[in-house]
CSV table of C-alpha atoms in Angstrom, one decimal:
chain,number,residue,atom,x,y,z
E,1,MET,CA,112.6,73.7,149.9
E,2,THR,CA,110.8,76.3,152.1
E,3,ASN,CA,107.4,77.6,151.4
E,4,VAL,CA,108.9,81.0,150.4
E,5,GLU,CA,111.3,79.4,148.0
E,6,SER,CA,108.5,77.3,146.5
E,7,LEU,CA,106.4,80.4,146.1
E,8,ALA,CA,109.2,82.1,144.2
E,9,THR,CA,109.9,79.2,141.9
E,10,LYS,CA,106.7,77.2,141.3
E,11,PRO,CA,103.2,78.2,140.3
E,12,LEU,CA,100.7,78.2,143.1
E,13,PHE,CA,99.4,74.6,143.6
E,14,GLY,CA,100.9,73.7,140.3
E,15,LEU,CA,98.2,75.6,138.5
E,16,PRO,CA,98.6,77.1,134.9
E,17,LEU,CA,98.5,80.6,136.3
E,18,ALA,CA,99.4,82.3,133.0
E,19,GLU,CA,96.4,80.8,131.2
E,20,LEU,CA,94.2,81.4,134.2
E,21,TRP,CA,95.1,85.1,134.3
E,22,PHE,CA,94.4,85.3,130.5
E,23,ALA,CA,91.0,83.8,131.2
E,24,LEU,CA,90.4,86.1,134.2
E,25,LEU,CA,91.4,89.2,132.1
E,26,PHE,CA,88.7,88.4,129.6
E,27,PHE,CA,86.2,87.5,132.3
E,28,ILE,CA,86.7,91.0,133.8
E,29,PHE,CA,86.3,92.6,130.4
E,30,GLY,CA,83.1,90.6,129.9
E,31,MET,CA,81.8,91.9,133.2
E,32,PHE,CA,82.4,95.4,132.1
E,33,LEU,CA,80.9,94.9,128.7
E,34,PHE,CA,77.8,93.3,130.2
E,35,LEU,CA,77.2,95.6,133.1
E,36,ASP,CA,78.2,98.9,131.6
E,37,GLY,CA,76.9,97.6,128.3
E,38,PHE,CA,73.3,98.1,129.4
E,39,ASP,CA,74.2,101.7,130.5
E,40,PHE,CA,75.5,102.4,127.0
E,41,GLY,CA,72.4,100.7,125.5
E,42,VAL,CA,70.1,102.9,127.6
E,43,GLY,CA,72.1,105.9,126.5
E,44,VAL,CA,71.5,105.0,122.8
E,45,LEU,CA,67.8,104.3,123.4
E,46,PHE,CA,67.6,107.7,125.2
E,47,ALA,CA,67.7,109.2,121.6
E,48,THR,CA,64.3,107.6,120.9
E,49,ARG,CA,62.5,109.5,123.6
E,50,ASN,CA,60.8,112.8,123.2
E,51,ASP,CA,58.8,112.9,126.5
E,52,ASP,CA,60.7,114.4,129.4
E,53,HIS,CA,59.2,111.9,131.9
E,54,GLU,CA,60.4,109.0,129.9
E,55,LYS,CA,63.8,110.5,129.6
E,56,GLU,CA,64.0,110.8,133.4
E,57,GLN,CA,62.9,107.2,133.8
E,58,LEU,CA,65.7,106.0,131.6
E,59,LEU,CA,68.2,108.1,133.5
E,60,ALA,CA,66.8,106.9,136.8
E,61,ALA,CA,67.1,103.3,135.7
E,62,VAL,CA,70.8,103.5,135.2
E,63,GLY,CA,71.6,106.2,137.9
E,64,PRO,CA,72.5,103.8,140.7
E,65,PHE,CA,74.7,101.6,138.6
E,66,TRP,CA,76.7,103.2,135.9
E,67,ASP,CA,79.6,104.6,137.9
E,68,GLY,CA,80.0,101.3,139.8
E,69,ASN,CA,79.9,99.4,136.5
E,70,GLU,CA,82.8,101.4,135.2
E,71,VAL,CA,84.9,99.8,138.0
E,72,TRP,CA,85.3,96.7,135.9
E,73,LEU,CA,87.1,98.7,133.2
E,74,VAL,CA,89.5,100.0,135.8
E,75,VAL,CA,90.0,96.5,137.1
E,76,PHE,CA,90.6,95.2,133.6
E,77,GLY,CA,93.3,97.8,133.0
E,78,GLY,CA,94.9,97.0,136.4
E,79,ALA,CA,94.9,93.3,135.7
E,80,LEU,CA,96.4,93.8,132.3
E,81,PHE,CA,99.1,96.0,133.7
E,82,ALA,CA,99.8,93.6,136.6
E,83,ALA,CA,99.8,90.3,134.8
E,84,PHE,CA,101.0,91.3,131.3
E,85,PRO,CA,102.9,94.6,131.7
E,86,SER,CA,104.6,94.4,128.3
E,87,VAL,CA,101.3,93.9,126.6
E,88,TYR,CA,99.8,96.8,128.5
E,89,ALA,CA,102.7,99.0,127.3
E,90,ASN,CA,102.4,97.8,123.7
E,91,LEU,CA,98.6,98.3,123.5
E,92,PHE,CA,98.6,101.7,125.1
E,93,SER,CA,101.5,103.0,123.0
E,94,ARG,CA,100.1,101.4,119.7
E,95,TYR,CA,96.5,102.7,120.2
E,96,TYR,CA,97.0,105.7,122.5
E,97,LEU,CA,94.8,107.9,120.3
E,98,LEU,CA,92.1,105.3,120.5
E,99,MET,CA,92.5,105.0,124.3
E,100,PHE,CA,92.1,108.8,124.7
E,101,ALA,CA,89.0,108.7,122.5
E,102,ILE,CA,87.5,105.9,124.7
E,103,LEU,CA,88.2,107.9,127.8
E,104,ALA,CA,86.8,111.1,126.3
E,105,ALA,CA,83.6,109.2,125.3
E,106,LEU,CA,83.3,107.7,128.8
E,107,GLY,CA,83.8,111.0,130.4
E,108,LEU,CA,81.1,112.6,128.2
E,109,ARG,CA,78.7,109.8,129.0
E,110,GLY,CA,79.3,110.3,132.7
E,111,LEU,CA,79.2,114.1,132.7
E,112,ALA,CA,76.1,114.5,130.5
E,113,PRO,CA,73.4,113.2,132.9
E,114,GLU,CA,74.8,115.3,135.7
E,115,MET,CA,74.7,118.4,133.5
E,116,TYR,CA,71.3,117.5,132.1
E,117,GLU,CA,69.8,117.7,135.6
E,118,GLU,CA,71.4,121.1,136.4
E,119,ARG,CA,68.8,123.2,134.5
E,120,GLU,CA,65.3,122.8,133.1
E,121,ASP,CA,66.1,125.0,130.1
E,122,ASP,CA,65.1,123.2,126.9
E,123,ARG,CA,68.2,124.2,125.0
E,124,TRP,CA,70.5,123.2,127.8
E,125,ARG,CA,68.8,119.8,128.2
E,126,THR,CA,68.9,119.2,124.4
E,127,LEU,CA,72.6,119.8,124.4
E,128,TRP,CA,73.4,117.5,127.2
E,129,GLY,CA,70.8,114.9,126.0
E,130,TYR,CA,72.7,114.7,122.7
E,131,SER,CA,76.0,114.5,124.6
E,132,PHE,CA,74.7,111.6,126.6
E,133,VAL,CA,73.7,109.8,123.4
E,134,ILE,CA,77.0,110.6,121.7
E,135,GLY,CA,79.1,109.3,124.7
E,136,SER,CA,76.9,106.2,125.1
E,137,THR,CA,77.2,105.4,121.4
E,138,GLY,CA,80.9,106.3,120.9
E,139,THR,CA,82.2,104.3,123.9
E,140,PRO,CA,81.1,100.8,122.8
E,141,PHE,CA,81.9,101.5,119.2
E,142,LEU,CA,85.5,102.5,120.1
E,143,LEU,CA,85.8,99.6,122.5
E,144,GLY,CA,84.8,97.2,119.7
E,145,LEU,CA,87.3,98.8,117.4
E,146,PHE,CA,90.1,98.5,120.0
E,147,VAL,CA,89.3,94.8,120.7
E,148,MET,CA,89.2,93.9,117.0
E,149,ASN,CA,92.6,95.7,116.5
E,150,TRP,CA,94.0,93.8,119.4
E,151,LEU,CA,92.7,90.5,118.1
E,152,THR,CA,93.9,90.9,114.5
E,153,GLY,CA,97.2,92.7,115.4
E,154,ALA,CA,96.3,95.8,113.4
E,155,THR,CA,98.9,98.5,113.5
E,156,GLY,CA,96.5,101.2,112.3
E,157,LEU,CA,93.7,102.8,114.3
E,158,ILE,CA,90.8,102.2,111.9
E,159,THR,CA,90.4,99.0,109.9
E,160,PRO,CA,87.4,97.5,108.2
E,161,VAL,CA,87.3,94.6,110.7
E,162,GLY,CA,87.6,97.1,113.5
E,163,VAL,CA,84.7,99.2,112.3
E,164,LEU,CA,82.5,96.1,111.9
E,165,GLY,CA,83.5,94.9,115.3
E,166,GLY,CA,82.7,98.3,116.8
E,167,LEU,CA,79.2,98.4,115.2
E,168,THR,CA,78.6,94.9,116.4
E,169,VAL,CA,79.5,95.7,120.0
E,170,LEU,CA,77.4,98.9,119.8
E,171,VAL,CA,74.3,96.9,118.7
E,172,LEU,CA,75.0,94.4,121.4
E,173,THR,CA,74.8,97.1,124.0
E,174,ILE,CA,71.3,98.1,122.6
E,175,VAL,CA,70.3,94.4,123.1
E,176,ASP,CA,71.6,94.6,126.6
E,177,GLY,CA,70.0,98.0,127.4
E,178,ALA,CA,66.6,96.9,126.0
E,179,ALA,CA,66.6,93.8,128.3
E,180,PHE,CA,67.6,95.9,131.3
E,181,LEU,CA,64.8,98.4,130.6
E,182,GLY,CA,62.4,95.5,130.4
E,183,LEU,CA,63.2,95.0,134.1
E,184,LYS,CA,63.2,98.7,135.1
E,185,THR,CA,60.3,100.3,133.2
E,186,ARG,CA,56.5,99.7,132.9
E,187,GLY,CA,53.7,100.1,130.5
E,188,ALA,CA,54.0,101.5,127.0
E,189,LEU,CA,57.7,102.5,127.5
E,190,ARG,CA,58.6,98.9,128.4
E,191,ASP,CA,56.7,97.7,125.3
E,192,GLU,CA,58.6,100.1,123.0
E,193,MET,CA,61.9,99.0,124.6
E,194,ARG,CA,61.0,95.4,124.0
E,195,ASN,CA,60.4,96.1,120.3
E,196,TYR,CA,63.8,97.9,120.0
E,197,GLY,CA,65.4,94.9,121.7
E,198,VAL,CA,63.9,92.4,119.2
E,199,ARG,CA,65.2,94.4,116.2
E,200,ALA,CA,68.6,95.0,117.8
E,201,ALA,CA,69.0,91.2,118.4
E,202,GLY,CA,68.6,90.5,114.7
E,203,GLY,CA,71.1,93.3,114.0
E,204,TYR,CA,73.6,91.9,116.4
E,205,LEU,CA,73.4,88.3,115.0
E,206,GLY,CA,73.9,89.7,111.5
E,207,GLY,CA,76.8,91.9,112.6
E,208,ALA,CA,78.5,89.1,114.4
E,209,ILE,CA,78.4,86.8,111.4
E,210,ILE,CA,79.6,89.6,109.0
E,211,THR,CA,82.4,90.5,111.4
E,212,LEU,CA,83.5,86.9,111.7
E,213,GLY,CA,83.4,86.5,107.9
E,214,ALA,CA,85.5,89.6,107.5
E,215,ILE,CA,88.1,88.3,110.0
E,216,TYR,CA,88.2,84.9,108.1
E,217,VAL,CA,88.7,86.7,104.7
E,218,THR,CA,91.3,89.3,105.8
E,219,GLU,CA,93.2,87.4,108.4
E,220,PRO,CA,94.7,84.2,106.9
E,221,GLY,CA,96.6,83.5,110.2
E,222,LEU,CA,93.3,83.0,112.1
E,223,ARG,CA,91.5,80.8,109.5
E,224,SER,CA,92.6,77.6,111.1
E,225,SER,CA,91.0,78.7,114.4
E,226,PHE,CA,87.6,78.8,112.7
E,227,ARG,CA,87.7,75.1,112.3
E,228,SER,CA,87.9,74.6,116.1
E,229,PRO,CA,84.8,72.8,117.4
E,230,LEU,CA,84.7,75.3,120.3
E,231,ILE,CA,84.5,78.3,117.8
E,232,VAL,CA,81.7,76.5,115.8
E,233,ALA,CA,79.9,75.7,119.1
E,234,LEU,CA,80.1,79.4,120.2
E,235,VAL,CA,78.7,80.6,116.8
E,236,VAL,CA,75.8,78.1,117.1
E,237,LEU,CA,75.3,79.1,120.7
E,238,THR,CA,75.1,82.7,119.8
E,239,ALA,CA,72.4,82.1,117.2
E,240,THR,CA,70.5,80.0,119.7
E,241,LEU,CA,70.8,82.6,122.5
E,242,THR,CA,69.6,85.3,120.1
E,243,GLY,CA,66.5,83.3,119.4
E,244,ILE,CA,66.0,82.7,123.2
E,245,TYR,CA,66.4,86.4,123.8
E,246,VAL,CA,63.8,87.3,121.2
E,247,VAL,CA,61.3,84.7,122.4
E,248,ALA,CA,61.8,85.8,126.0
E,249,LEU,CA,61.2,89.5,125.2
E,250,ARG,CA,58.0,88.7,123.2
E,251,ARG,CA,56.7,86.6,126.1
E,252,ARG,CA,57.7,89.3,128.6
E,253,ARG,CA,60.2,87.1,130.3
E,254,TYR,CA,62.6,89.9,131.0
E,255,TYR,CA,64.9,88.1,133.5
E,256,ALA,CA,65.3,85.3,130.9
E,257,ALA,CA,66.1,88.0,128.2
E,258,PHE,CA,68.6,89.6,130.5
E,259,ALA,CA,70.3,86.3,131.3
E,260,ALA,CA,70.5,85.5,127.5
E,261,THR,CA,72.1,88.9,127.0
E,262,ALA,CA,74.8,88.1,129.6
E,263,ALA,CA,75.5,84.8,127.8
E,264,LEU,CA,75.7,86.6,124.5
E,265,VAL,CA,78.2,89.1,125.9
E,266,PHE,CA,80.4,86.4,127.5
E,267,GLY,CA,80.1,84.3,124.3
E,268,LEU,CA,81.5,87.2,122.2
E,269,VAL,CA,84.3,87.9,124.7
E,270,GLY,CA,85.1,84.2,124.9
E,271,LEU,CA,85.2,83.9,121.1
E,272,VAL,CA,87.7,86.7,120.9
E,273,ALA,CA,89.8,85.2,123.7
E,274,ILE,CA,89.9,81.8,121.9
E,275,LEU,CA,90.8,83.3,118.6
E,276,LEU,CA,93.6,85.3,120.2
E,277,PHE,CA,95.0,82.3,122.2
E,278,PRO,CA,97.8,81.4,122.7
E,279,PHE,CA,98.9,84.9,121.9
E,280,VAL,CA,98.2,87.9,124.1
E,281,ASP,CA,99.8,90.4,121.7
E,282,ARG,CA,99.7,89.1,118.1
E,283,THR,CA,101.5,92.2,116.7
E,284,ALA,CA,104.5,91.7,118.9
E,285,GLY,CA,104.3,87.9,118.6
E,286,LEU,CA,104.0,87.6,122.4
E,287,THR,CA,102.3,84.4,123.7
E,288,ILE,CA,100.7,84.2,127.1
E,289,ARG,CA,103.6,82.4,128.7
E,290,GLU,CA,106.1,84.8,127.2
E,291,ALA,CA,104.3,87.9,128.4
E,292,ILE,CA,103.3,86.8,131.9
E,293,ILE,CA,105.2,88.3,134.9
E,294,SER,CA,107.6,86.2,136.9
E,295,THR,CA,106.5,83.4,139.3
E,296,LEU,CA,106.7,85.1,142.7
E,297,PRO,CA,104.6,88.3,141.9
E,298,LEU,CA,102.2,86.1,139.9
E,299,ASN,CA,101.6,83.8,142.9
E,300,LEU,CA,101.2,86.7,145.3
E,301,MET,CA,98.8,88.5,142.9
E,302,SER,CA,96.8,85.3,142.4
E,303,ILE,CA,96.3,85.0,146.2
E,304,MET,CA,95.2,88.6,146.4
E,305,ALA,CA,92.8,88.1,143.5
E,306,SER,CA,91.3,85.0,145.0
E,307,VAL,CA,90.4,87.1,148.1
E,308,LEU,CA,89.4,90.4,146.5
E,309,LEU,CA,87.4,89.2,143.5
E,310,PRO,CA,84.7,87.5,145.6
E,311,ILE,CA,84.3,90.7,147.7
E,312,VAL,CA,83.8,92.8,144.5
E,313,LEU,CA,81.3,90.3,143.2
E,314,GLY,CA,79.5,90.4,146.5
E,315,TYR,CA,79.4,94.1,146.5
E,316,PHE,CA,77.7,94.1,143.1
E,317,ALA,CA,75.2,91.5,144.2
E,318,VAL,CA,74.2,93.7,147.1
E,319,LEU,CA,74.0,96.8,144.9
E,320,TYR,CA,71.8,95.2,142.3
E,321,SER,CA,69.6,93.6,145.0
E,322,ALA,CA,69.1,97.0,146.7
E,323,PHE,CA,68.0,98.7,143.5
E,324,SER,CA,66.0,95.8,142.0
E,325,GLY,CA,62.6,96.3,140.5
E,326,PRO,CA,61.1,98.9,138.1
E,327,VAL,CA,61.7,102.6,138.7
E,328,ASP,CA,58.7,104.8,139.6
E,329,THR,CA,57.2,106.6,136.7
E,330,GLU,CA,57.8,109.9,138.4
E,331,GLU,CA,61.3,109.0,139.6
E,332,ALA,CA,64.2,111.2,138.4
E,333,TYR,CA,67.9,110.8,138.0
E,334,GLY,CA,70.2,111.5,141.0
């Protein structure tokens, strides 16, 4: 058998590519939720500021990053379409109104800082300041709603579990944003952000437990998954990481707090993936192996991903290194 024939009939190196692409899909979503999550969190915390200089510091903190961070959402959509096209079609047709709402909230979040800086008029800045907060609050809530609907196989747009999941993801972004601002601000502003982060961490842990309880009660088909040692370990790990985050913030170990936030985000995303497995579309009854594309394009796509993903990760490493350290107290957005 030639190499070309082998590529068309056998998975690359005999690897379980369907499962690997399922894992990669959730890794990409986790990168988006972690990196753009602190942007959302900063946007929510923007609502706590009355001083114009402090508002400018918050905008300057996320200015170099937010548009790059959104790339991960585009990559997530592209990977879902490329690897599981039937699932992509099902989700976007089933939740199209929710998708439009997410895009609108993202657009508002992106537009608002640009418009905010256009004028120094108080009414103008108040309008776009509120818009920034609304977009930053609405996006993670709607994303959480979407993910919970996807997990549970809900056919409606708004469900109790979806709302709980949306609120939990929203609070998690505040946890993320507070840790990020611990790295990017100084003085009294940093101290206030630290206090918000400690309170948000408790809210996130409570929200996660309540959401998991609601899933257990309302979704009998998922109850057996809760007895998995991996699920139990992730729940215990989440509680432990929350404690580490709080201690790190109180001791002003902001890099440790930020790392704990990353682990919390990926822990949540991993928990959703494990609960969903082996399905990739529970409503349609599609498992990962049933929904994955054919062998040849899957192999070719895997080769491309193995080349491009390290380049993207390298780009983000350079970006974050170039803009590391606190922002200047007089620094503005743009």
